[in-house]
Amino acid sequence: MAPQGPWIALVGPGSDAAQSDLAHAEDAGAAVAEAGAVLVCGGLGGVMEAACRGARSRGGLTVGLLPGSYRADANGWVVVALPTGLGEARNALIVRCADALVAVGGGWGTLSEIALALRAGLPVVGVDTWQLARDGIAVDGVVGAADGRAAVEEAMRRLGHGAQPRVS
Amino acid sequence: MAPQGPWIALVGPGSDAAQSDLAHAEDAGAAVAEAGAVLVCGGLGGVMEAACRGARSRGGLTVGLLPGSYRADANGWVVVALPTGLGEARNALIVRCADALVAVGGGWGTLSEIALALRAGLPVVGVDTWQLARDGIAVDGVVGAADGRAAVEEAMRRLGHGAQPRVS
Amino acid sequence: MAPQGPWIALVGPGSDAAQSDLAHAEDAGAAVAEAGAVLVCGGLGGVMEAACRGARSRGGLTVGLLPGSYRADANGWVVVALPTGLGEARNALIVRCADALVAVGGGWGTLSEIALALRAGLPVVGVDTWQLARDGIAVDGVVGAADGRAAVEEAMRRLGHGAQPRVS
Amino acid sequence: MAPQGPWIALVGPGSDAAQSDLAHAEDAGAAVAEAGAVLVCGGLGGVMEAACRGARSRGGLTVGLLPGSYRADANGWVVVALPTGLGEARNALIVRCADALVAVGGGWGTLSEIALALRAGLPVVGVDTWQLARDGIAVDGVVGAADGRAAVEEAMRRLGHGAQPRVS
C-alpha cells in the first residue's frame, strides 16, 4: 500500500536556477519515480518544481516541506505539501526524511542540506553543485554525476538499488 | 493530481487508548477518506493507527508526522511517514498542516494539539475528549460530537464542506 | 559561575492578560529570582513581561524564547532573548528547557504549554488558569495556588527546593 | 541590564577538533567577551567548550543550544544552556540567534551552520575552515582570518563595531 522505495531528497535553487539545472532536475525527478522512490524537496519553485514535474510525469509521489505556513506556496506538482512554518530549519527535516540526497546546482540553502546529509551519513550525489575543500585539498563527500538521471542512479546504487534503505 | 480536499488532523492517545476510542477513530478515519480529505496524524499506534486503518479502508491518503527519527516507527497504515526527530514539538507541525482537528479520547499530548489548533483558529471537534473550563465556567472551543463519523462530518461542515479550506 | 538553580517556565497570556494576572506574574517572577531559579518564558508582553520585571527586580536571570525572528520583539526585562522563528512550535522548547511550569491566567497558547509540561512529567502549578476534566470528572495535573508567590513556592517544593532539578 | 552587544555564533567541531582549532576558539571566545558581545554556540565540547572557556575568562555571557534534551550535556562554561531536543535542526536556531558567525575548523555540522548564516545574510568569518567553490571557481562568502582573535575582530568590524547589530 505505502510506497516501498527509499526517499530521495532533491535539493537545489528556487528562483535563480540555471536552465541546465532545471533540465537536470526534471530528469532526476523522472528517474526517482521510475526507480519507485519517493521524491522529497522544499516544495517551492526552480529546481524543486522541475524535479516534482519530472516525478509526476512518471506517476511518482512528491512530498514538499515548505518553509512557510501556507500550503498554497507549494508548486503545482507537489502531491503532499506540508507547510512547516519553520523557515530554513525545515532543511533539517528534508534531510531527516531522506535516505539519500541529490543536489542540482545550488545556493547557500542547498549547501546547508548537503552538509546536513553528509553529517547524517547519507549518500550525497551532485550535479553542477558545490565543491568543498579544506586546506586547499578537496574533501570527499559529494559524489559528482554528469546529469540528473545519472545522479539518481548513483544514489540508488549506493542505497543497494533501494533494497536496503536506511529507514523504510 | 494532488488531493484537493482539506487536511483533517486526527489526534488521540497511542498506547493507552480505550476500545471505544479505537472504534471512533476508525470510523472517523473512514469518514475523512470518504469526504475526500487528507488524514494527518502523529503516525504511531492506538487512535492514530485505528484512524489510518479506517482511512485506508476507503482508499484515503494518510500522513504521519513521527516524533522520532525512524520511518519504521510509523504504523502500517501510514502512506506518507515523515520522521521529524522533533519529539513533542512535532505536535505543532501536525496542527500547522491541518485545516481542522478531530480529537478522540486523549491524554496530555492530545490536549496540547487541541490547544494549538484553537490558538490557530481551526475548527476543533472532539469525541470523549477534554472538557475545558476557567473559573468554573466551561469554555467554548472543542465542539462535542457523539461518535467518530459525526465528528468528521461536523469538522467538514465547519470548513464549508471542504469548499473553502484555509490553505489548500 | 552558571546559575545553579532549576529553570521555572512562567507562562500566561500576552496582550489580553487581566490586571490580577499581571500582579500574580510579577510576584511569581520575584519569587523565582529569590529562589535562585532561572525564569524562562515566551519573551513577549503581558504576563511574560510582568514576570520578567519581577525577576529582574530581584536580580534574577530571565530567558525569553521568542516565536518570531527578531530579538527586538522581546520585552525589556528579558536578559537573554532568543528569536527562534518557530512560531508556536517554540512552546515545546520553553517546556523542554524547564524543570517546572507555573501558569498564570492563560489562553490557548498557555494551555498548550501546560499540556506539554504534564506530558513531560514536570510539576505544573497554576493561578487562575485552566481547569481540566474528562467525562465530567476533574483531572489532576495542574496544582492550584492562591497567588503568584505561592505558585512558585509550590513548584520549588515539588522540585525538592531545587536540590534535585531534573536536568541541571 | 541586558547584554547590549551583538550575538556572535562560534561554531566548529566537537570531539575531533585539532589542537590549533581549540587554541583559536579560546582566543575567539575571549575576544567576543572583550567586545561586549554574547557568545552563542552548540554548547558541547571541543571548539564549543574552548570558546566558552575563553569567553568566561573575560566574564562574558555564553549561551549553548544543545541538540539533545538534557541540560547536563552542556560543557561547564556555558552560562545559559538550553536543551532543544531538536537534533541537528538546532543548528538553524544558532544561526537565527546570531548577528555574525565565526567558524573555527569544522566538520559537516559546521558547514551547515556556515551555509545557513550566508543564506541569512550574516557576516561569516572563518579560521582554518571550509573553502567553497562552484565550477572550479572559489565562491566568496566565508571571510578568512589568520587566528581566532582576528576572526572576531573582523566579524565585529562587519557589524559596524557592534554599533548596528541586525536584531538587538
XYZ file of C-alpha atoms in Angstrom:
672
model
C 0.000 0.000 0.000
C 2.517 2.573 1.128
C 5.363 3.472 -1.220
C 8.025 0.851 -0.668
C 11.063 2.532 -2.140
C 13.561 4.834 -0.468
C 13.086 8.570 -0.168
C 15.358 10.744 -2.295
C 15.747 14.380 -1.306
C 16.127 16.561 -4.384
C 17.609 19.933 -3.477
C 18.645 22.988 -5.428
C 17.927 26.649 -6.003
C 14.464 28.126 -6.283
C 14.127 31.398 -8.131
C 17.658 31.690 -9.527
C 18.175 28.234 -11.032
C 20.042 27.951 -14.340
C 18.256 26.443 -17.351
C 20.607 23.472 -17.204
C 19.752 22.980 -13.518
C 16.076 22.822 -14.375
C 16.661 20.256 -17.106
C 18.792 18.093 -14.814
C 16.214 18.392 -12.050
C 13.349 17.321 -14.294
C 15.317 14.308 -15.493
C 16.279 13.477 -11.915
C 12.677 13.649 -10.772
C 11.612 11.306 -13.539
C 14.379 8.882 -12.571
C 13.301 8.979 -8.927
C 9.777 7.984 -9.895
C 10.960 5.303 -12.302
C 13.031 3.801 -9.502
C 9.928 3.568 -7.335
C 11.368 6.050 -4.870
C 9.617 8.953 -3.160
C 10.815 12.468 -4.009
C 11.033 14.866 -1.074
C 12.013 18.508 -1.527
C 11.417 22.019 -0.278
C 8.226 22.284 -2.283
C 8.888 25.650 -3.907
C 9.908 26.722 -7.451
C 13.001 26.362 -9.636
C 14.833 23.072 -9.203
C 12.186 21.871 -6.758
C 9.357 22.470 -9.209
C 11.213 20.930 -12.133
C 12.029 17.825 -10.098
C 8.427 17.419 -8.975
C 7.187 17.846 -12.551
C 9.587 15.155 -13.689
C 8.459 12.775 -10.961
C 4.790 13.406 -11.681
C 5.370 12.769 -15.395
C 6.115 9.188 -14.327
C 3.341 8.991 -11.707
C 5.719 9.357 -8.755
C 4.946 10.540 -5.270
C 6.232 14.035 -4.439
C 6.454 15.482 -0.925
C 7.173 19.168 -0.280
C 8.252 20.527 3.093
C 7.532 24.231 2.831
C 9.364 26.831 4.928
C 6.245 28.953 5.385
C 2.804 28.404 6.838
C 0.692 28.229 3.679
C 0.063 25.113 1.654
C -0.666 27.247 -1.375
C 3.033 28.159 -1.564
C 3.780 24.695 -2.942
C 4.457 24.271 -6.620
C 1.686 22.583 -8.573
C 3.474 19.224 -8.829
C 3.698 18.538 -5.121
C 1.261 15.784 -4.136
C 1.753 16.064 -0.375
C 2.578 19.617 0.715
C 3.351 20.324 4.353
C 3.569 23.937 5.485
C 6.076 23.635 8.337
C 6.377 27.286 9.360
C 9.951 26.530 10.430
C 11.779 28.704 7.897
C 15.203 27.353 6.978
C 15.050 24.967 9.931
C 12.871 22.845 7.651
C 16.025 21.964 5.697
C 16.937 19.641 8.545
C 13.561 17.922 8.193
C 14.068 17.339 4.477
C 17.340 15.580 5.259
C 15.822 13.615 8.140
C 13.134 12.225 5.831
C 15.615 11.165 3.169
C 17.623 8.012 2.536
C 19.874 9.789 0.034
C 20.255 13.321 -1.297
C 20.706 14.589 -4.852
C 21.770 18.216 -5.310
C 21.362 20.033 -8.606
C 23.087 23.410 -8.794
C 22.566 25.208 -5.571
C 22.929 28.240 -3.382
C 23.501 28.531 0.352
C 20.324 26.711 1.311
C 21.338 23.783 -0.869
C 24.779 23.761 0.716
C 23.190 23.530 4.169
C 21.206 20.495 3.059
C 24.285 18.823 1.543
C 26.158 19.384 4.804
C 23.360 18.049 6.990
C 23.018 14.974 4.792
C 26.745 14.235 4.970
C 26.567 14.800 8.736
C 23.816 12.180 8.899
C 25.819 9.726 6.811
C 23.524 9.765 3.774
C 24.798 9.209 0.249
C 25.006 12.610 -1.466
C 25.273 12.950 -5.237
C 25.572 16.285 -7.017
C 25.265 17.751 -10.492
C 26.926 21.145 -11.056
C 26.878 21.800 -7.356
C 29.268 22.801 -4.583
C 32.912 21.742 -4.424
C 34.275 21.519 -0.918
C 37.847 21.747 0.298
C 39.860 22.132 3.478
C 43.432 23.474 3.445
C 43.317 23.546 -0.318
C 42.561 19.845 -0.566
C 39.236 18.640 -1.971
C 37.119 16.841 0.598
C 35.230 13.752 -0.428
C 31.596 13.824 0.316
C 29.515 14.897 -2.655
C 29.742 12.306 -5.418
C 29.719 14.021 -8.792
C 27.382 12.948 -11.583
C 27.166 14.106 -15.181
C 23.434 14.705 -15.285
C 20.248 14.392 -13.288
C 19.417 10.869 -14.304
C 22.930 9.607 -13.575
C 22.807 11.283 -10.181
C 19.670 9.440 -9.147
C 21.008 6.157 -10.498
C 24.176 6.631 -8.458
C 22.169 7.453 -5.331
C 20.033 4.346 -5.813
C 23.157 2.226 -6.372
C 24.608 3.482 -3.093
C 21.356 2.517 -1.393
C 21.730 -1.028 -2.736
C 19.235 -0.331 -5.563
C 16.696 0.531 -2.913
C 16.849 -2.935 -1.446
C 18.095 -1.811 1.950
C 17.021 1.768 2.532
C 18.044 3.187 5.874
C 14.677 3.660 7.497
C 11.847 2.344 5.327
C -3.455 15.310 -9.378
C -2.821 16.350 -5.796
C -5.503 15.623 -3.198
C -7.960 18.503 -3.405
C -9.725 18.214 -0.092
C -8.816 19.756 3.249
C -6.464 18.160 5.738
C -8.025 16.793 8.910
C -5.717 16.189 11.866
C -6.856 13.146 13.821
C -5.360 13.142 17.312
C -5.682 10.908 20.340
C -3.803 8.559 22.621
C -1.325 5.971 21.448
C -0.723 3.024 23.717
C -3.439 3.663 26.311
C -6.468 4.242 24.102
C -9.842 2.845 25.192
C -11.601 0.333 22.949
C -14.314 2.889 22.263
C -11.644 5.428 21.259
C -10.284 2.976 18.706
C -13.711 2.321 17.250
C -14.470 6.053 16.974
C -11.051 6.677 15.438
C -11.502 4.001 12.785
C -14.920 5.384 11.849
C -13.500 8.892 11.800
C -10.662 7.849 9.518
C -13.104 6.232 7.117
C -15.217 9.398 7.117
C -12.163 11.542 6.379
C -11.357 9.439 3.334
C -14.978 9.383 2.156
C -15.029 13.164 2.346
C -12.010 13.306 0.062
C -9.896 14.839 2.815
C -6.323 14.007 3.798
C -5.770 12.474 7.233
C -2.724 13.760 9.110
C -1.705 12.374 12.483
C 1.236 11.521 14.693
C 1.796 8.274 12.836
C 2.064 5.962 15.835
C -0.293 3.373 17.389
C -3.620 3.453 19.219
C -6.016 6.109 17.961
C -3.550 7.109 15.253
C -3.323 3.598 13.873
C -7.068 2.993 14.030
C -7.747 6.254 12.201
C -5.217 5.434 9.487
C -6.681 1.955 9.052
C -10.128 3.464 8.654
C -8.918 5.947 6.077
C -7.056 3.267 4.124
C -10.160 1.065 4.122
C -11.676 3.755 1.901
C -8.511 4.396 -0.129
C -7.685 7.649 1.637
C -4.330 9.376 1.945
C -2.715 9.154 5.386
C 0.212 11.293 6.531
C 2.121 10.570 9.751
C 4.454 13.070 11.403
C 6.567 10.939 13.709
C 8.265 12.330 16.819
C 11.351 10.186 16.323
C 13.938 9.757 13.605
C 12.920 6.400 12.149
C 10.330 5.873 9.462
C 9.833 2.323 10.665
C 8.132 3.688 13.794
C 5.049 4.506 11.713
C 2.024 2.262 11.932
C 1.407 0.134 8.862
C -1.463 2.268 7.544
C 0.523 5.451 7.090
C 1.116 6.110 3.396
C 3.468 9.066 3.839
C 5.541 8.794 7.023
C 7.882 11.607 7.980
C 10.349 11.032 10.807
C 10.705 14.574 12.161
C 13.059 13.945 15.066
C 11.415 16.887 16.855
C 9.834 14.996 19.748
C 6.640 16.610 21.028
C 7.476 19.762 19.059
C 6.086 17.843 16.091
C 2.607 18.353 17.571
C 2.816 21.943 16.362
C 3.570 20.690 12.837
C 0.532 18.400 12.834
C -1.633 21.400 13.665
C 0.094 23.621 11.128
C -0.650 21.110 8.361
C -4.315 20.828 9.264
C -7.446 22.723 8.249
C -9.433 21.235 11.128
C -8.740 18.927 14.058
C -10.697 15.956 15.382
C -9.746 14.614 18.831
C -10.781 11.157 20.005
C -10.134 10.477 23.670
C -6.799 11.852 24.584
C -4.035 12.394 27.055
C -1.721 15.353 27.554
C -0.248 15.242 24.070
C -3.744 15.359 22.597
C -4.602 18.300 24.819
C -1.558 20.178 23.523
C -2.749 19.632 19.960
C -6.279 20.769 20.779
C -4.879 23.916 22.368
C -2.568 24.710 19.455
C -5.404 24.190 16.982
C -7.716 26.533 18.897
C -4.840 29.027 19.116
C -4.547 28.852 15.328
C -8.276 29.348 14.870
C -9.001 25.904 13.435
C -12.327 24.137 13.944
C -11.840 21.513 16.674
C -14.306 18.677 17.192
C -13.962 16.084 19.927
C -15.349 12.705 20.915
C -14.923 11.695 24.567
C -12.113 14.168 24.931
C -11.091 17.042 27.205
C -13.535 19.436 28.827
C -12.079 22.859 29.479
C -13.114 25.479 31.991
C -11.938 28.727 33.532
C -13.244 29.952 36.886
C -15.636 27.017 36.968
C -17.273 28.029 33.694
C -16.960 25.799 30.632
C -15.011 27.423 27.831
C -16.222 27.013 24.275
C -13.660 25.671 21.918
C -13.959 21.958 21.399
C -17.229 21.096 19.678
C -18.579 17.831 21.026
C -19.672 15.015 18.742
C -21.358 11.708 19.556
C -19.060 9.486 17.525
C -16.132 9.485 15.135
C -18.151 9.821 11.971
C -20.240 12.677 13.354
C -17.044 14.437 14.444
C -15.585 14.407 10.956
C -18.891 15.480 9.404
C -19.041 18.413 11.811
C -15.452 19.369 11.031
C -16.179 19.264 7.300
C -19.323 21.321 7.802
C -17.319 23.979 9.600
C -14.890 24.024 6.700
C -17.797 24.725 4.335
C -17.947 21.065 3.247
C -14.367 21.363 2.130
C -15.296 24.034 -0.371
C -13.132 26.725 1.221
C -10.278 25.097 3.116
C -7.970 27.507 4.847
C -4.795 26.911 2.910
C -5.315 24.414 0.093
C 29.513 30.560 37.526
C 26.416 29.332 35.764
C 23.065 29.700 37.506
C 22.751 26.687 39.759
C 19.036 26.618 40.418
C 16.279 24.964 38.419
C 14.535 26.601 35.492
C 10.932 27.690 36.041
C 8.810 28.298 32.948
C 6.369 31.137 33.578
C 3.540 31.073 31.058
C 0.403 33.109 30.530
C -1.350 35.473 28.158
C 0.349 38.305 26.319
C -1.819 41.173 25.194
C -5.093 40.188 26.886
C -3.897 39.497 30.436
C -6.103 40.583 33.352
C -4.720 43.077 35.876
C -4.729 40.366 38.521
C -2.746 38.087 36.180
C -0.100 40.770 35.823
C 0.170 41.239 39.571
C 0.457 37.489 40.167
C 3.048 37.199 37.400
C 5.213 39.970 38.805
C 5.129 38.380 42.260
C 5.893 34.994 40.738
C 8.866 36.373 38.845
C 10.253 37.926 42.008
C 9.827 34.624 43.831
C 11.647 32.747 41.051
C 14.629 35.061 41.375
C 14.614 34.913 45.168
C 14.705 31.132 44.946
C 17.817 31.326 42.799
C 15.971 29.813 39.856
C 16.100 30.869 36.200
C 12.898 32.251 34.666
C 12.172 31.099 31.120
C 9.187 32.367 29.175
C 7.947 33.321 25.739
C 9.653 36.700 25.963
C 6.716 38.859 24.886
C 4.309 41.174 26.771
C 1.545 40.752 29.340
C 2.183 38.004 31.862
C 5.591 37.330 30.343
C 6.704 40.931 30.733
C 5.346 41.234 34.262
C 7.117 38.041 35.305
C 10.422 39.182 33.828
C 10.099 42.561 35.523
C 9.522 40.830 38.841
C 12.533 38.575 38.371
C 14.755 41.487 37.370
C 13.649 43.461 40.441
C 15.463 40.767 42.441
C 18.428 40.484 40.037
C 17.247 37.204 38.514
C 18.126 35.726 35.150
C 15.350 35.881 32.544
C 15.346 33.914 29.295
C 12.837 34.590 26.512
C 12.185 32.197 23.649
C 10.508 34.354 21.035
C 8.192 32.930 18.368
C 9.452 35.337 15.715
C 12.813 36.093 14.147
C 13.612 39.449 15.755
C 15.319 39.902 19.080
C 13.765 43.339 19.378
C 10.378 41.692 19.917
C 11.437 40.758 23.445
C 10.129 42.746 26.375
C 12.673 44.993 28.052
C 13.183 42.736 31.058
C 14.471 39.717 29.155
C 18.203 39.302 29.725
C 18.742 36.511 27.182
C 16.359 36.770 24.241
C 16.389 34.096 21.553
C 14.434 34.704 18.362
C 13.525 31.135 17.396
C 11.464 31.788 14.277
C 9.476 28.637 15.112
C 6.104 30.240 15.796
C 4.006 28.315 18.309
C 6.376 25.349 17.985
C 8.595 27.323 20.344
C 6.156 26.471 23.146
C 7.638 22.975 23.136
C 11.112 24.466 23.605
C 10.005 26.512 26.609
C 8.766 23.327 28.241
C 11.873 21.385 27.265
C 14.085 23.962 28.993
C 12.060 23.922 32.198
C 12.184 21.854 35.386
C 8.723 23.031 36.440
C 5.985 25.226 34.975
C 3.899 27.968 36.559
C 0.847 29.197 34.642
C -0.850 32.493 35.446
C -4.177 33.031 33.706
C -3.909 31.862 30.180
C -5.338 31.404 26.738
C -4.883 28.587 24.229
C -1.131 29.006 23.962
C -0.806 28.710 27.725
C -2.969 25.588 27.671
C -0.640 24.019 25.104
C 2.324 24.668 27.386
C 0.526 23.237 30.416
C -0.311 20.111 28.409
C 3.234 19.654 27.099
C 4.658 20.089 30.598
C 2.301 17.487 32.045
C 3.175 15.205 29.126
C 6.850 15.589 30.053
C 6.144 14.844 33.700
C 7.014 18.302 35.038
C 5.372 19.771 38.122
C 2.745 22.274 36.926
C 1.256 24.892 39.257
C -1.410 27.356 38.195
C -3.034 30.568 39.378
C -6.437 31.415 37.881
C -5.729 29.145 34.959
C -7.351 26.237 33.115
C -9.463 23.573 34.790
C -9.369 20.248 33.018
C -11.880 17.419 33.062
C -12.725 14.203 31.275
C -16.242 12.715 31.383
C -17.279 15.430 33.794
C -14.597 14.487 36.314
C -11.776 16.884 37.123
C -8.379 15.568 36.072
C -5.441 16.071 38.361
C -2.491 17.719 36.771
C -2.372 21.430 37.407
C -1.821 22.139 41.093
C -3.776 25.219 42.132
C -2.168 28.077 44.040
C -3.702 31.189 45.546
C -1.232 33.696 44.150
C 1.956 34.028 42.130
C 4.340 33.723 45.035
C 2.598 30.638 46.415
C 2.689 29.054 42.963
C 6.453 29.392 42.693
C 6.951 28.164 46.234
C 4.845 25.094 45.463
C 6.791 24.442 42.261
C 10.084 24.700 44.141
C 8.782 22.381 46.841
C 7.882 19.784 44.227
C 11.400 20.085 42.857
C 12.777 19.311 46.323
C 13.529 23.021 46.946
C 15.666 22.988 43.862
C 18.010 20.421 45.331
C 17.377 17.826 42.630
C 16.243 19.575 39.461
C 15.529 17.271 36.562
C 18.305 18.263 34.204
C 20.619 20.839 35.776
C 20.646 45.399 32.202
C 20.523 43.033 29.262
C 23.715 42.487 27.279
C 23.847 45.279 24.736
C 26.277 43.897 22.226
C 25.653 41.707 19.210
C 25.493 37.923 19.355
C 28.384 36.053 17.771
C 27.838 32.395 16.889
C 31.044 30.422 17.390
C 30.898 27.127 15.511
C 33.304 24.264 14.990
C 33.898 20.590 15.666
C 33.188 18.873 18.938
C 35.085 15.709 19.660
C 37.517 15.743 16.731
C 38.861 19.299 16.919
C 42.546 19.905 16.212
C 44.722 21.433 18.935
C 45.097 24.570 16.834
C 41.315 24.788 16.500
C 40.963 24.733 20.267
C 43.543 27.471 20.714
C 41.874 29.669 18.082
C 38.467 29.026 19.635
C 39.612 30.008 23.114
C 41.134 33.219 21.795
C 37.998 33.906 19.801
C 35.810 33.410 22.842
C 37.900 35.821 24.849
C 37.681 38.374 22.052
C 33.888 38.022 21.912
C 33.624 38.787 25.617
C 36.076 41.694 25.396
C 33.969 43.178 22.627
C 30.919 43.045 24.895
C 29.217 40.559 22.621
C 27.272 37.443 23.569
C 28.719 34.079 22.510
C 26.182 31.552 21.251
C 27.187 28.027 20.276
C 26.076 24.414 20.244
C 27.017 24.037 23.903
C 29.007 20.809 23.608
C 32.753 20.011 23.705
C 35.765 20.707 21.504
C 35.684 24.098 19.803
C 32.452 24.968 21.598
C 33.924 24.307 25.013
C 37.177 26.128 24.264
C 35.280 29.161 23.021
C 33.051 29.249 26.090
C 36.063 28.927 28.375
C 37.705 31.857 26.606
C 34.588 33.980 26.934
C 34.166 33.130 30.612
C 37.811 34.014 31.277
C 36.747 37.578 30.423
C 33.406 37.410 32.222
C 31.393 37.075 29.021
C 27.920 35.635 28.569
C 27.809 32.203 26.910
C 24.666 30.589 25.507
C 24.544 26.948 24.421
C 21.785 25.489 22.254
C 22.079 21.765 22.832
C 20.856 19.193 20.295
C 19.617 16.830 22.985
C 17.124 17.051 25.817
C 19.436 17.226 28.833
C 20.948 20.393 30.220
C 23.745 18.362 31.772
C 25.137 17.737 28.277
C 26.413 21.315 28.194
C 30.082 21.992 28.740
C 30.922 23.589 32.075
C 31.475 27.067 30.652
C 28.001 27.576 29.280
C 26.093 30.076 31.429
C 22.715 29.631 29.757
C 22.206 26.106 28.438
C 19.054 25.257 26.506
C 18.309 21.622 25.756
C 16.373 21.957 22.489
C 15.775 18.303 21.680
C 15.827 19.257 18.007
C 18.945 17.361 16.948
C 20.794 18.999 14.075
C 17.772 21.223 13.420
C 19.099 23.274 16.317
C 21.868 24.495 14.008
C 19.276 26.719 12.364
C 18.420 28.209 15.772
C 22.068 29.025 16.493
C 22.210 30.963 13.247
C 18.862 32.651 13.863
C 20.101 33.969 17.213
C 23.322 35.346 15.776
C 24.317 38.668 14.251
C 27.522 37.203 12.818
C 29.172 33.782 12.676
C 32.775 32.752 13.306
C 33.809 29.234 12.251
C 36.944 27.573 13.582
C 37.889 24.354 11.832
C 34.818 22.351 11.211
C 33.103 19.250 10.005
C 29.772 18.810 8.250
C 27.721 20.321 11.055
C 29.879 23.427 10.962
C 29.460 23.622 7.193
C 25.687 23.545 7.629
C 25.884 26.487 10.007
C 28.159 28.448 7.668
C 25.696 27.841 4.836
C 22.652 28.862 6.861
C 24.397 32.020 8.052
C 25.340 33.012 4.499
C 21.765 32.246 3.438
C 20.547 34.628 6.149
C 22.974 37.326 5.033
C 25.123 37.299 8.167
C 28.822 38.137 8.112
C 30.754 34.864 8.271
C 34.444 34.748 9.199
C 36.478 31.541 9.293
C 39.785 30.247 10.603
C 41.086 27.036 9.017
C 37.602 26.194 7.853
C 35.795 25.204 4.661
C 36.716 26.523 1.217
C 33.805 26.660 -1.165
C 33.783 26.616 -4.943
C 31.416 26.219 -7.871
C 32.663 25.155 -11.314
C 36.213 25.256 -10.023
C 35.930 28.920 -9.028
C 36.130 29.937 -5.371
C 32.901 31.432 -4.094
C 33.045 34.438 -1.811
C 31.228 34.033 1.411
C 33.473 32.989 4.245
C 35.959 35.746 5.051
C 39.285 34.215 6.047
C 41.109 35.246 9.204
C 44.556 34.276 10.498
C 43.510 33.419 14.029
C 40.598 33.365 16.434
C 41.035 36.892 17.711
C 41.346 38.333 14.226
C 38.222 36.469 13.188
C 36.129 38.037 15.921
C 37.566 41.481 15.250
C 36.660 41.128 11.583
C 33.137 39.979 12.460
C 32.693 42.954 14.793
C 34.024 45.310 12.119
C 31.475 43.995 9.643
C 28.764 44.627 12.224
C 29.902 48.255 12.447
C 31.829 47.569 15.675
C 28.613 46.367 17.211
C 27.003 49.746 16.709
C 24.255 48.474 14.410
C 23.635 44.806 15.094
C 20.948 43.238 12.966
C 18.366 42.470 15.578
C 19.408 43.735 19.002
